[in-house]
Amino acid sequence: MRSYIYNLDPKKMPDAWYNILPDLPTPHAPVLHPVTHKPVVPEDLSPIFPMNLIEQEMSSERYISIPGEVMDRYLMFRPSPLRRAYRLEEALQTPAKIYYKNESVTPSGSHKINTSIPQAYFNKVEGVKSLSTETGAGQWGTALSIACAMFDMECKVYMVRVSFDQKPYRKGFMETFGATVIASPSDTTEVGRQIRAENPDTSGSLGMAISEAVEVAVKSGGSVKYALGSVLNHVCMHQTIIGEEALLQMEMADDYPDVVIGCCGGGSNFAGIAFPFVREKFNKNLDTKFIAAEPTACPTLTKGPYAYDFGDTGKLTPLIKQYTLGHNFVPPGIHAGGLRYHGVAATVAHLKKDNIIEAVALHQNPCFNASLMFAKAEGIIPAPESGHAVCTAINEALKAREAGESKTILFNLSGHGHFDITAYEAYMRGGLQDLELDDESLSKGLASIPDIQE
Ligand SMILES: *Cc1c(COP(=O)(O)O)cnc(C)c1O
């Protein structure tokens, strides 16, 4: 009898998040103030984040222990299962072994609740009663609305307009947990009104929605704080619970990955699955390969320069050294809304620059094709974002078949696609376009990268 699932005993649940900053092999670039261009100090961030999260953001501690109240909420759905994809392997006729960490079984349907819970909690203990945020495809807004309900807090969500229109059920889902949902750019903020005046037909972007949510926090005089669903160090760190569990589960399977794969928008789920294995690679001199999979329509890691840039369109956030397509870049409205972000987490960018991780860019049709194959074999419909990881894993498994090698592949299934069925239907009708990013929007975006003297 073969084992499909490696369920970790909750008693063996890792009790700390992993911070990769102290382990980076080369010095990391400081985050800079958006106006003075000097390294940020905690006070710079205090209008939008509580001090305990700012401390985590800037921490040089290798491990941060998970508070009991957070662990209690994690235990409602964690540890998540690690599954061996025997049936997918058979469908591919590959000698490769494929494992995936299944983050689609969380209450929010994605990995994002791994950070929304601690973010709500750390705000709550500092007396914050209300959070504002952005959401792309709706996954982050969903996760934060659930976390806010858990800790009895208010939640205001700016949702990128194209997703707001494509995914009507997301709004109702968030409202069920008491959140307020506004299509972005909106008329409720100064930055939103300005963007709309300049570009009335815009489909919106994560960069714009972030500006709106940050403005709400800044203007609240402290009663509202801002929560971000990816990119920042503390967010990537909270997600390492995925990789820490997976390490123990791979041990249970008596196996170890040759390749670790995650899809990459802002970089948090990739960081979550990959960073604990990167630590092992450093400590034990392993030659594990890491692949971040991004869309061809928003090719941050594969086509962007490594440079300082803002995290948002309105230039309200600090400057982060990252790969970026420019804070004014508006990606085409592909279905993987969660991957439509111009930049990427500083730590992920750093590891790419140092050639410790690799990146690939994929068109949406092959990703949906791979997701359909995965769904039929494994019985789970991947989120279109996760489809990029699925497709990359399948490509690696096919390479192993050609080479006749038995590779061990691990990928993160970051979420399910139950709210993305219209995208699947459009794909099955042959209705998706594989847009090659046009040079004009790319150069327009790149031109917005500020010239920072280091
Ligand atoms: C948000 C999201 C992503 C992309 O965000 P990262 O921060 O790069 O992880 C990927 N998959 C799903 C299901 C998402 O909701």
Tab-separated table of C-alpha atoms and ligand atoms in Angstrom:
chain	number	residue	atom	x	y	z
A	1	MET	CA	0.000	0.000	0.000
A	2	ARG	CA	1.516	3.317	-1.002
A	3	SER	CA	1.305	6.480	1.105
A	4	TYR	CA	-0.006	9.540	-0.672
A	5	ILE	CA	-0.102	11.855	2.303
A	6	TYR	CA	2.562	12.797	4.822
A	7	ASN	CA	0.615	14.272	7.710
A	8	LEU	CA	2.801	15.858	10.342
A	9	ASP	CA	1.793	15.255	13.955
A	10	PRO	CA	0.570	18.663	15.262
A	11	LYS	CA	2.782	18.077	18.315
A	12	LYS	CA	5.790	18.208	15.971
A	13	MET	CA	4.671	21.471	14.391
A	14	PRO	CA	7.649	23.872	13.995
A	15	ASP	CA	7.329	26.579	16.667
A	16	ALA	CA	9.345	29.385	15.006
A	17	TRP	CA	9.477	31.262	11.708
A	18	TYR	CA	12.779	31.381	9.830
A	19	ASN	CA	14.371	34.729	8.975
A	20	ILE	CA	16.816	34.322	6.098
A	21	LEU	CA	18.348	37.825	6.437
A	22	PRO	CA	21.247	36.829	8.750
A	23	ASP	CA	22.056	33.886	6.452
A	24	LEU	CA	22.294	35.803	3.164
A	25	PRO	CA	25.768	35.114	1.745
A	26	THR	CA	26.411	38.742	0.746
A	27	PRO	CA	25.440	41.975	2.563
A	28	HIS	CA	21.845	43.000	1.921
A	29	ALA	CA	20.883	46.420	0.577
A	30	PRO	CA	19.162	48.668	3.138
A	31	VAL	CA	15.556	49.764	2.619
A	32	LEU	CA	15.492	53.516	1.884
A	33	HIS	CA	13.150	56.308	2.889
A	34	PRO	CA	10.966	57.315	-0.120
A	35	VAL	CA	11.841	61.017	0.167
A	36	THR	CA	15.243	61.339	1.883
A	37	HIS	CA	16.686	58.123	0.345
A	38	LYS	CA	18.378	57.433	3.713
A	39	PRO	CA	18.076	53.945	5.274
A	40	VAL	CA	14.695	53.694	7.009
A	41	VAL	CA	14.488	53.649	10.788
A	42	PRO	CA	11.603	52.010	12.685
A	43	GLU	CA	9.873	55.380	13.272
A	44	ASP	CA	9.577	55.880	9.501
A	45	LEU	CA	7.351	52.835	9.266
A	46	SER	CA	5.300	53.413	12.417
A	47	PRO	CA	2.485	55.388	10.718
A	48	ILE	CA	1.513	52.258	8.800
A	49	PHE	CA	2.742	49.236	10.799
A	50	PRO	CA	2.717	48.335	14.512
A	51	MET	CA	6.148	48.356	16.190
A	52	ASN	CA	6.235	44.594	16.833
A	53	LEU	CA	5.922	43.875	13.089
A	54	ILE	CA	8.469	46.592	12.285
A	55	GLU	CA	10.875	44.827	14.645
A	56	GLN	CA	10.285	41.560	12.780
A	57	GLU	CA	10.761	43.359	9.468
A	58	MET	CA	14.186	44.601	10.516
A	59	SER	CA	15.208	41.695	12.718
A	60	SER	CA	18.555	39.984	12.373
A	61	GLU	CA	17.424	37.078	14.578
A	62	ARG	CA	17.479	33.796	12.685
A	63	TYR	CA	14.296	32.493	14.347
A	64	ILE	CA	11.213	34.276	15.671
A	65	SER	CA	8.997	32.143	17.875
A	66	ILE	CA	5.337	31.797	16.982
A	67	PRO	CA	3.135	33.209	19.787
A	68	GLY	CA	0.689	30.802	21.433
A	69	GLU	CA	-2.382	32.694	20.176
A	70	VAL	CA	-1.111	32.452	16.603
A	71	MET	CA	-0.166	28.805	16.970
A	72	ASP	CA	-3.664	28.132	18.289
A	73	ARG	CA	-5.198	29.565	15.068
A	74	TYR	CA	-2.608	27.778	12.893
A	75	LEU	CA	-3.589	24.482	14.498
A	76	MET	CA	-7.128	24.941	13.153
A	77	PHE	CA	-5.745	23.944	9.730
A	78	ARG	CA	-2.002	23.245	10.034
A	79	PRO	CA	0.211	21.337	9.546
A	80	SER	CA	-0.894	21.226	5.897
A	81	PRO	CA	-0.457	17.909	4.113
A	82	LEU	CA	2.520	17.049	1.935
A	83	ARG	CA	1.290	14.858	-0.874
A	84	ARG	CA	3.132	12.556	-3.252
A	85	ALA	CA	1.690	13.056	-6.742
A	86	TYR	CA	1.877	9.387	-7.787
A	87	ARG	CA	-1.002	9.738	-10.191
A	88	LEU	CA	0.509	12.772	-11.890
A	89	GLU	CA	3.843	10.937	-12.140
A	90	GLU	CA	2.021	8.043	-13.841
A	91	ALA	CA	0.228	10.364	-16.220
A	92	LEU	CA	3.577	11.898	-17.161
A	93	GLN	CA	5.328	8.499	-17.287
A	94	THR	CA	8.246	10.092	-15.533
A	95	PRO	CA	10.805	8.448	-13.264
A	96	ALA	CA	10.764	11.704	-11.249
A	97	LYS	CA	9.119	11.747	-7.839
A	98	ILE	CA	6.793	14.711	-7.419
A	99	TYR	CA	5.692	16.014	-4.018
A	100	TYR	CA	3.577	19.045	-3.296
A	101	LYS	CA	2.748	20.996	-0.199
A	102	ASN	CA	-0.996	21.552	-0.262
A	103	GLU	CA	-1.776	25.077	0.930
A	104	SER	CA	-5.167	24.963	-0.823
A	105	VAL	CA	-6.741	23.309	2.223
A	106	THR	CA	-6.556	26.371	4.479
A	107	PRO	CA	-9.770	28.288	5.336
A	108	SER	CA	-8.846	31.024	2.834
A	109	GLY	CA	-7.927	28.502	0.140
A	110	SER	CA	-4.347	29.743	-0.121
A	111	HIS	CA	-1.105	30.218	1.788
A	112	LYS	CA	-1.951	33.864	2.569
A	113	ILE	CA	-3.699	33.089	5.845
A	114	ASN	CA	-0.290	31.990	7.230
A	115	THR	CA	0.610	35.681	7.468
A	116	SER	CA	-2.802	37.324	7.848
A	117	ILE	CA	-3.264	35.595	11.218
A	118	PRO	CA	0.026	36.805	12.747
A	119	GLN	CA	-0.397	40.263	11.189
A	120	ALA	CA	-3.869	40.696	12.687
A	121	TYR	CA	-2.624	39.313	15.998
A	122	PHE	CA	0.436	41.585	16.271
A	123	ASN	CA	-1.707	44.630	15.416
A	124	LYS	CA	-4.316	43.584	17.937
A	125	VAL	CA	-1.826	43.336	20.809
A	126	GLU	CA	-0.683	46.906	20.055
A	127	GLY	CA	-4.268	48.118	20.323
A	128	VAL	CA	-5.019	48.543	16.599
A	129	LYS	CA	-8.695	47.922	15.834
A	130	SER	CA	-8.816	48.293	12.061
A	131	LEU	CA	-6.661	47.177	9.087
A	132	SER	CA	-6.576	48.432	5.507
A	133	THR	CA	-5.142	46.458	2.633
A	134	GLU	CA	-5.041	45.776	-1.097
A	135	THR	CA	-5.967	42.579	-2.882
A	136	GLY	CA	-5.299	41.398	-6.418
A	137	ALA	CA	-7.154	38.205	-7.235
A	138	GLY	CA	-8.894	38.417	-3.855
A	139	GLN	CA	-6.863	35.777	-2.040
A	140	TRP	CA	-5.130	38.170	0.315
A	141	GLY	CA	-8.265	40.177	1.081
A	142	THR	CA	-10.032	36.905	1.847
A	143	ALA	CA	-7.243	35.762	4.143
A	144	LEU	CA	-7.084	39.070	5.990
A	145	SER	CA	-10.866	39.273	6.394
A	146	ILE	CA	-10.888	35.824	8.027
A	147	ALA	CA	-8.004	36.783	10.334
A	148	CYS	CA	-9.689	40.065	11.294
A	149	ALA	CA	-12.871	38.170	12.153
A	150	MET	CA	-10.785	35.784	14.311
A	151	PHE	CA	-9.406	38.720	16.315
A	152	ASP	CA	-12.549	40.891	16.169
A	153	MET	CA	-11.033	43.689	14.041
A	154	GLU	CA	-12.311	45.821	11.164
A	155	CYS	CA	-10.971	45.230	7.656
A	156	LYS	CA	-11.056	47.482	4.567
A	157	VAL	CA	-9.953	45.944	1.269
A	158	TYR	CA	-8.987	47.767	-1.960
A	159	MET	CA	-9.464	45.207	-4.724
A	160	VAL	CA	-7.809	45.647	-8.147
A	161	ARG	CA	-10.655	46.569	-10.491
A	162	VAL	CA	-10.039	43.882	-13.139
A	163	SER	CA	-10.270	41.156	-10.474
A	164	PHE	CA	-13.229	42.869	-8.784
A	165	ASP	CA	-15.070	42.477	-12.110
A	166	GLN	CA	-13.717	39.002	-12.950
A	167	LYS	CA	-14.353	37.476	-9.521
A	168	PRO	CA	-17.644	38.692	-8.030
A	169	TYR	CA	-17.861	35.923	-5.422
A	170	ARG	CA	-14.685	37.119	-3.766
A	171	LYS	CA	-16.398	40.288	-2.572
A	172	GLY	CA	-19.245	38.355	-0.963
A	173	PHE	CA	-16.766	35.980	0.637
A	174	MET	CA	-14.882	38.868	2.276
A	175	GLU	CA	-18.131	40.579	3.322
A	176	THR	CA	-19.228	37.358	5.011
A	177	PHE	CA	-16.329	37.908	7.420
A	178	GLY	CA	-17.305	41.541	7.936
A	179	ALA	CA	-14.845	43.251	5.561
A	180	THR	CA	-15.563	46.310	3.379
A	181	VAL	CA	-14.503	45.827	-0.256
A	182	ILE	CA	-13.815	48.703	-2.682
A	183	ALA	CA	-12.780	48.443	-6.363
A	184	SER	CA	-9.412	50.156	-6.949
A	185	PRO	CA	-8.540	52.742	-8.140
A	186	SER	CA	-11.486	54.352	-6.336
A	187	ASP	CA	-12.801	57.790	-5.471
A	188	THR	CA	-12.336	57.173	-1.740
A	189	THR	CA	-8.670	58.268	-1.638
A	190	GLU	CA	-6.670	61.168	-2.995
A	191	VAL	CA	-4.231	58.895	-4.826
A	192	GLY	CA	-7.124	56.893	-6.315
A	193	ARG	CA	-8.839	60.035	-7.618
A	194	GLN	CA	-5.549	61.239	-9.095
A	195	ILE	CA	-4.880	57.943	-10.898
A	196	ARG	CA	-8.446	57.892	-12.262
A	197	ALA	CA	-8.159	61.454	-13.507
A	198	GLU	CA	-5.010	60.548	-15.426
A	199	ASN	CA	-6.180	57.155	-16.626
A	200	PRO	CA	-9.992	56.741	-16.393
A	201	ASP	CA	-10.111	53.288	-18.055
A	202	THR	CA	-7.360	51.652	-16.033
A	203	SER	CA	-7.902	48.023	-15.032
A	204	GLY	CA	-6.087	48.810	-11.809
A	205	SER	CA	-2.959	47.197	-10.421
A	206	LEU	CA	-1.637	45.996	-7.109
A	207	GLY	CA	0.658	49.032	-7.065
A	208	MET	CA	-2.335	51.387	-7.213
A	209	ALA	CA	-4.374	49.470	-4.628
A	210	ILE	CA	-1.419	49.503	-2.223
A	211	SER	CA	-1.211	53.313	-2.537
A	212	GLU	CA	-4.889	53.642	-1.634
A	213	ALA	CA	-4.697	51.314	1.371
A	214	VAL	CA	-1.511	52.989	2.650
A	215	GLU	CA	-3.112	56.418	2.337
A	216	VAL	CA	-6.062	55.292	4.476
A	217	ALA	CA	-3.666	54.160	7.229
A	218	VAL	CA	-1.452	57.259	7.063
A	219	LYS	CA	-4.445	59.614	7.264
A	220	SER	CA	-6.144	57.732	10.109
A	221	GLY	CA	-3.840	59.168	12.755
A	222	GLY	CA	-3.023	55.718	14.128
A	223	SER	CA	-6.440	54.050	14.398
A	224	VAL	CA	-5.983	52.141	11.120
A	225	LYS	CA	-2.806	50.260	10.192
A	226	TYR	CA	-1.896	48.789	6.869
A	227	ALA	CA	-1.322	45.084	6.163
A	228	LEU	CA	0.554	43.761	3.135
A	229	GLY	CA	0.028	40.266	1.737
A	230	SER	CA	3.483	39.697	0.264
A	231	VAL	CA	6.899	41.231	-0.507
A	232	LEU	CA	7.962	42.355	2.991
A	233	ASN	CA	10.469	40.424	5.105
A	234	HIS	CA	8.003	39.702	7.894
A	235	VAL	CA	5.458	38.338	5.392
A	236	CYS	CA	8.003	36.019	3.738
A	237	MET	CA	9.123	34.971	7.201
A	238	HIS	CA	5.593	34.013	8.340
A	239	GLN	CA	5.286	31.873	5.211
A	240	THR	CA	8.369	29.812	6.128
A	241	ILE	CA	6.033	27.671	8.223
A	242	ILE	CA	5.307	25.965	4.857
A	243	GLY	CA	8.919	24.995	4.203
A	244	GLU	CA	9.680	24.126	7.833
A	245	GLU	CA	6.789	21.654	7.841
A	246	ALA	CA	7.783	20.352	4.411
A	247	LEU	CA	11.340	19.645	5.624
A	248	LEU	CA	9.986	17.399	8.381
A	249	GLN	CA	7.491	15.782	6.014
A	250	MET	CA	10.164	15.020	3.400
A	251	GLU	CA	12.038	13.323	6.222
A	252	MET	CA	8.941	11.227	6.948
A	253	ALA	CA	8.914	10.306	3.253
A	254	ASP	CA	12.608	9.408	3.574
A	255	ASP	CA	13.354	11.636	0.627
A	256	TYR	CA	14.834	15.073	-0.126
A	257	PRO	CA	14.083	17.440	-3.024
A	258	ASP	CA	16.565	18.044	-5.843
A	259	VAL	CA	14.324	20.846	-7.066
A	260	VAL	CA	12.070	23.190	-5.047
A	261	ILE	CA	9.489	25.209	-6.983
A	262	GLY	CA	7.073	28.018	-6.163
A	263	CYS	CA	5.150	30.513	-8.257
A	264	CYS	CA	6.260	34.089	-7.737
A	265	GLY	CA	4.192	37.245	-7.484
A	266	GLY	CA	5.551	39.280	-4.587
A	267	GLY	CA	7.593	36.229	-3.622
A	268	SER	CA	6.064	35.143	-0.305
A	269	ASN	CA	4.862	31.613	-1.085
A	270	PHE	CA	8.078	30.918	-2.975
A	271	ALA	CA	10.054	32.201	0.024
A	272	GLY	CA	7.814	30.140	2.301
A	273	ILE	CA	8.530	26.810	0.663
A	274	ALA	CA	12.100	27.608	-0.430
A	275	PHE	CA	13.899	29.498	2.362
A	276	PRO	CA	14.141	26.644	4.900
A	277	PHE	CA	15.586	24.479	2.097
A	278	VAL	CA	17.964	27.320	1.135
A	279	ARG	CA	19.177	27.308	4.754
A	280	GLU	CA	19.789	23.545	4.499
A	281	LYS	CA	21.640	24.104	1.233
A	282	PHE	CA	23.924	26.663	2.938
A	283	ASN	CA	24.441	24.548	6.057
A	284	LYS	CA	25.030	21.217	4.335
A	285	ASN	CA	26.488	22.365	1.026
A	286	LEU	CA	23.682	20.731	-0.974
A	287	ASP	CA	23.148	21.475	-4.641
A	288	THR	CA	19.370	21.862	-4.442
A	289	LYS	CA	17.882	23.820	-7.333
A	290	PHE	CA	15.243	26.479	-6.652
A	291	ILE	CA	12.888	27.780	-9.341
A	292	ALA	CA	10.583	30.789	-9.031
A	293	ALA	CA	7.882	30.699	-11.745
A	294	GLU	CA	6.388	33.957	-12.955
A	295	PRO	CA	4.071	34.951	-15.834
A	296	THR	CA	5.468	36.110	-19.183
A	297	ALA	CA	2.991	38.996	-18.895
A	298	CYS	CA	4.705	40.251	-15.721
A	299	PRO	CA	8.309	39.022	-15.959
A	300	THR	CA	9.815	40.752	-12.932
A	301	LEU	CA	12.690	38.351	-12.187
A	302	THR	CA	13.428	37.419	-15.802
A	303	LYS	CA	13.214	40.832	-17.495
A	304	GLY	CA	13.457	43.483	-14.787
A	305	PRO	CA	16.722	45.109	-13.658
A	306	TYR	CA	17.982	44.711	-10.065
A	307	ALA	CA	17.376	48.228	-8.774
A	308	TYR	CA	15.830	50.347	-6.043
A	309	ASP	CA	12.122	51.015	-6.630
A	310	PHE	CA	8.923	51.884	-4.811
A	311	GLY	CA	6.473	49.165	-3.869
A	312	ASP	CA	3.489	51.147	-5.119
A	313	THR	CA	2.363	53.445	-7.932
A	314	GLY	CA	1.885	56.448	-5.637
A	315	LYS	CA	5.496	56.319	-4.308
A	316	LEU	CA	4.333	56.166	-0.684
A	317	THR	CA	6.275	53.035	0.284
A	318	PRO	CA	9.985	52.862	1.088
A	319	LEU	CA	12.468	52.088	-1.687
A	320	ILE	CA	13.437	48.433	-1.837
A	321	LYS	CA	16.337	46.964	-3.794
A	322	GLN	CA	14.609	44.350	-5.930
A	323	TYR	CA	13.951	43.187	-9.449
A	324	THR	CA	11.342	45.542	-10.845
A	325	LEU	CA	9.455	46.410	-13.995
A	326	GLY	CA	8.888	49.911	-12.606
A	327	HIS	CA	6.266	51.085	-10.099
A	328	ASN	CA	4.192	52.522	-12.997
A	329	PHE	CA	4.111	49.196	-14.837
A	330	VAL	CA	0.557	47.948	-15.404
A	331	PRO	CA	0.604	44.260	-16.327
A	332	PRO	CA	-1.938	42.844	-18.826
A	333	GLY	CA	-5.083	41.441	-17.140
A	334	ILE	CA	-4.014	37.785	-17.018
A	335	HIS	CA	-6.028	35.406	-14.843
A	336	ALA	CA	-3.221	34.857	-12.354
A	337	GLY	CA	-4.068	38.179	-10.684
A	338	GLY	CA	-1.868	37.393	-7.685
A	339	LEU	CA	1.207	37.384	-9.938
A	340	ARG	CA	0.534	40.830	-11.446
A	341	TYR	CA	3.045	42.743	-9.331
A	342	HIS	CA	5.843	44.924	-10.719
A	343	GLY	CA	8.391	44.049	-8.023
A	344	VAL	CA	9.430	41.221	-5.731
A	345	ALA	CA	10.576	40.602	-2.157
A	346	ALA	CA	14.082	41.939	-1.409
A	347	THR	CA	15.314	38.584	-0.091
A	348	VAL	CA	14.054	36.663	-3.142
A	349	ALA	CA	15.680	39.294	-5.394
A	350	HIS	CA	18.911	39.032	-3.415
A	351	LEU	CA	19.084	35.238	-3.832
A	352	LYS	CA	18.382	35.595	-7.558
A	353	LYS	CA	21.133	38.186	-7.918
A	354	ASP	CA	23.542	35.826	-6.115
A	355	ASN	CA	22.459	32.952	-8.446
A	356	ILE	CA	21.212	30.822	-5.561
A	357	ILE	CA	17.735	30.624	-7.090
A	358	GLU	CA	16.571	30.619	-10.729
A	359	ALA	CA	13.492	32.075	-12.384
A	360	VAL	CA	11.360	31.075	-15.370
A	361	ALA	CA	8.557	32.975	-17.139
A	362	LEU	CA	5.517	31.083	-18.455
A	363	HIS	CA	2.533	31.876	-20.679
A	364	GLN	CA	-0.934	31.311	-19.241
A	365	ASN	CA	-2.083	28.644	-21.754
A	366	PRO	CA	0.620	26.089	-20.847
A	367	CYS	CA	-0.094	26.811	-17.170
A	368	PHE	CA	-3.807	26.090	-17.579
A	369	ASN	CA	-2.953	23.019	-19.663
A	370	ALA	CA	-0.726	21.771	-16.836
A	371	SER	CA	-3.393	22.628	-14.248
A	372	LEU	CA	-6.030	20.601	-16.108
A	373	MET	CA	-3.692	17.634	-16.224
A	374	PHE	CA	-2.921	18.073	-12.512
A	375	ALA	CA	-6.639	18.387	-11.671
A	376	LYS	CA	-7.518	15.160	-13.510
A	377	ALA	CA	-4.649	13.250	-11.899
A	378	GLU	CA	-4.784	14.679	-8.365
A	379	GLY	CA	-8.399	15.824	-7.967
A	380	ILE	CA	-7.559	19.431	-7.037
A	381	ILE	CA	-8.091	22.499	-9.238
A	382	PRO	CA	-5.043	24.770	-8.775
A	383	ALA	CA	-5.316	28.555	-8.537
A	384	PRO	CA	-4.105	30.103	-11.820
A	385	GLU	CA	-1.114	31.437	-9.857
A	386	SER	CA	-0.274	27.974	-8.545
A	387	GLY	CA	-0.638	26.698	-12.133
A	388	HIS	CA	2.729	28.336	-12.816
A	389	ALA	CA	4.334	26.102	-10.173
A	390	VAL	CA	2.448	23.051	-11.450
A	391	CYS	CA	3.618	23.736	-15.011
A	392	THR	CA	7.217	24.193	-13.896
A	393	ALA	CA	7.107	20.955	-11.883
A	394	ILE	CA	5.704	19.094	-14.896
A	395	ASN	CA	8.409	20.571	-17.149
A	396	GLU	CA	11.073	19.393	-14.696
A	397	ALA	CA	9.483	15.935	-14.541
A	398	LEU	CA	9.469	15.720	-18.349
A	399	LYS	CA	13.135	16.754	-18.457
A	400	ALA	CA	13.865	13.961	-15.970
A	401	ARG	CA	12.011	11.528	-18.238
A	402	GLU	CA	14.097	12.567	-21.236
A	403	ALA	CA	17.311	12.287	-19.240
A	404	GLY	CA	16.164	9.024	-17.644
A	405	GLU	CA	16.881	10.476	-14.190
A	406	SER	CA	14.896	9.926	-11.012
A	407	LYS	CA	14.738	13.497	-9.717
A	408	THR	CA	12.817	14.438	-6.581
A	409	ILE	CA	10.658	17.494	-7.207
A	410	LEU	CA	8.867	19.505	-4.523
A	411	PHE	CA	6.488	22.325	-5.306
A	412	ASN	CA	4.100	24.511	-3.392
A	413	LEU	CA	0.454	24.330	-4.391
A	414	SER	CA	-0.208	27.844	-3.107
A	415	GLY	CA	-3.992	27.736	-3.499
A	416	HIS	CA	-7.064	26.246	-5.167
A	417	GLY	CA	-8.878	27.718	-8.148
A	418	HIS	CA	-12.487	27.417	-6.982
A	419	PHE	CA	-13.040	31.127	-7.579
A	420	ASP	CA	-11.317	30.986	-10.960
A	421	ILE	CA	-13.642	28.662	-12.819
A	422	THR	CA	-14.526	31.382	-15.370
A	423	ALA	CA	-10.821	31.476	-16.249
A	424	TYR	CA	-10.781	27.688	-16.641
A	425	GLU	CA	-13.916	27.868	-18.797
A	426	ALA	CA	-12.356	30.554	-20.975
A	427	TYR	CA	-9.245	28.412	-21.344
A	428	MET	CA	-11.260	25.328	-22.280
A	429	ARG	CA	-13.125	27.331	-24.932
A	430	GLY	CA	-9.698	28.290	-26.310
A	431	GLY	CA	-10.328	31.850	-25.236
A	432	LEU	CA	-7.049	32.825	-23.566
A	433	GLN	CA	-4.413	34.886	-25.261
A	434	ASP	CA	-0.732	34.326	-24.645
A	435	LEU	CA	0.161	37.981	-24.628
A	436	GLU	CA	3.776	38.743	-25.370
A	437	LEU	CA	4.442	41.782	-23.269
A	438	ASP	CA	4.660	44.704	-25.699
A	439	ASP	CA	7.840	46.751	-25.697
A	440	GLU	CA	5.964	49.983	-25.176
A	441	SER	CA	4.358	49.097	-21.811
A	442	LEU	CA	7.604	47.472	-20.731
A	443	SER	CA	9.752	50.514	-21.510
A	444	LYS	CA	7.124	52.828	-20.011
A	445	GLY	CA	7.290	50.807	-16.797
A	446	LEU	CA	11.082	50.600	-16.761
A	447	ALA	CA	11.302	54.365	-17.280
A	448	SER	CA	9.554	54.895	-13.929
A	449	ILE	CA	12.359	53.205	-11.949
A	450	PRO	CA	13.960	56.021	-9.940
A	451	ASP	CA	17.625	56.801	-10.310
A	452	ILE	CA	18.986	56.241	-6.805
A	453	GLN	CA	22.602	57.074	-6.051
A	454	GLU	CA	24.061	54.422	-3.747
B	1	LIG	C1	-1.164	35.838	-3.850
B	1	LIG	C2	-0.950	34.501	-4.404
B	1	LIG	C3	0.251	34.163	-5.040
B	1	LIG	C4	1.351	35.147	-5.288
B	1	LIG	O1	1.865	35.802	-4.200
B	1	LIG	P1	3.281	35.489	-3.554
B	1	LIG	O2	3.472	36.531	-2.555
B	1	LIG	O3	4.296	35.534	-4.656
B	1	LIG	O4	3.155	34.150	-2.959
B	1	LIG	C5	0.410	32.872	-5.483
B	1	LIG	N1	-0.560	31.949	-5.343
B	1	LIG	C6	-1.736	32.232	-4.759
B	1	LIG	C7	-2.774	31.182	-4.656
B	1	LIG	C8	-1.963	33.516	-4.271
B	1	LIG	O5	-3.117	33.784	-3.663
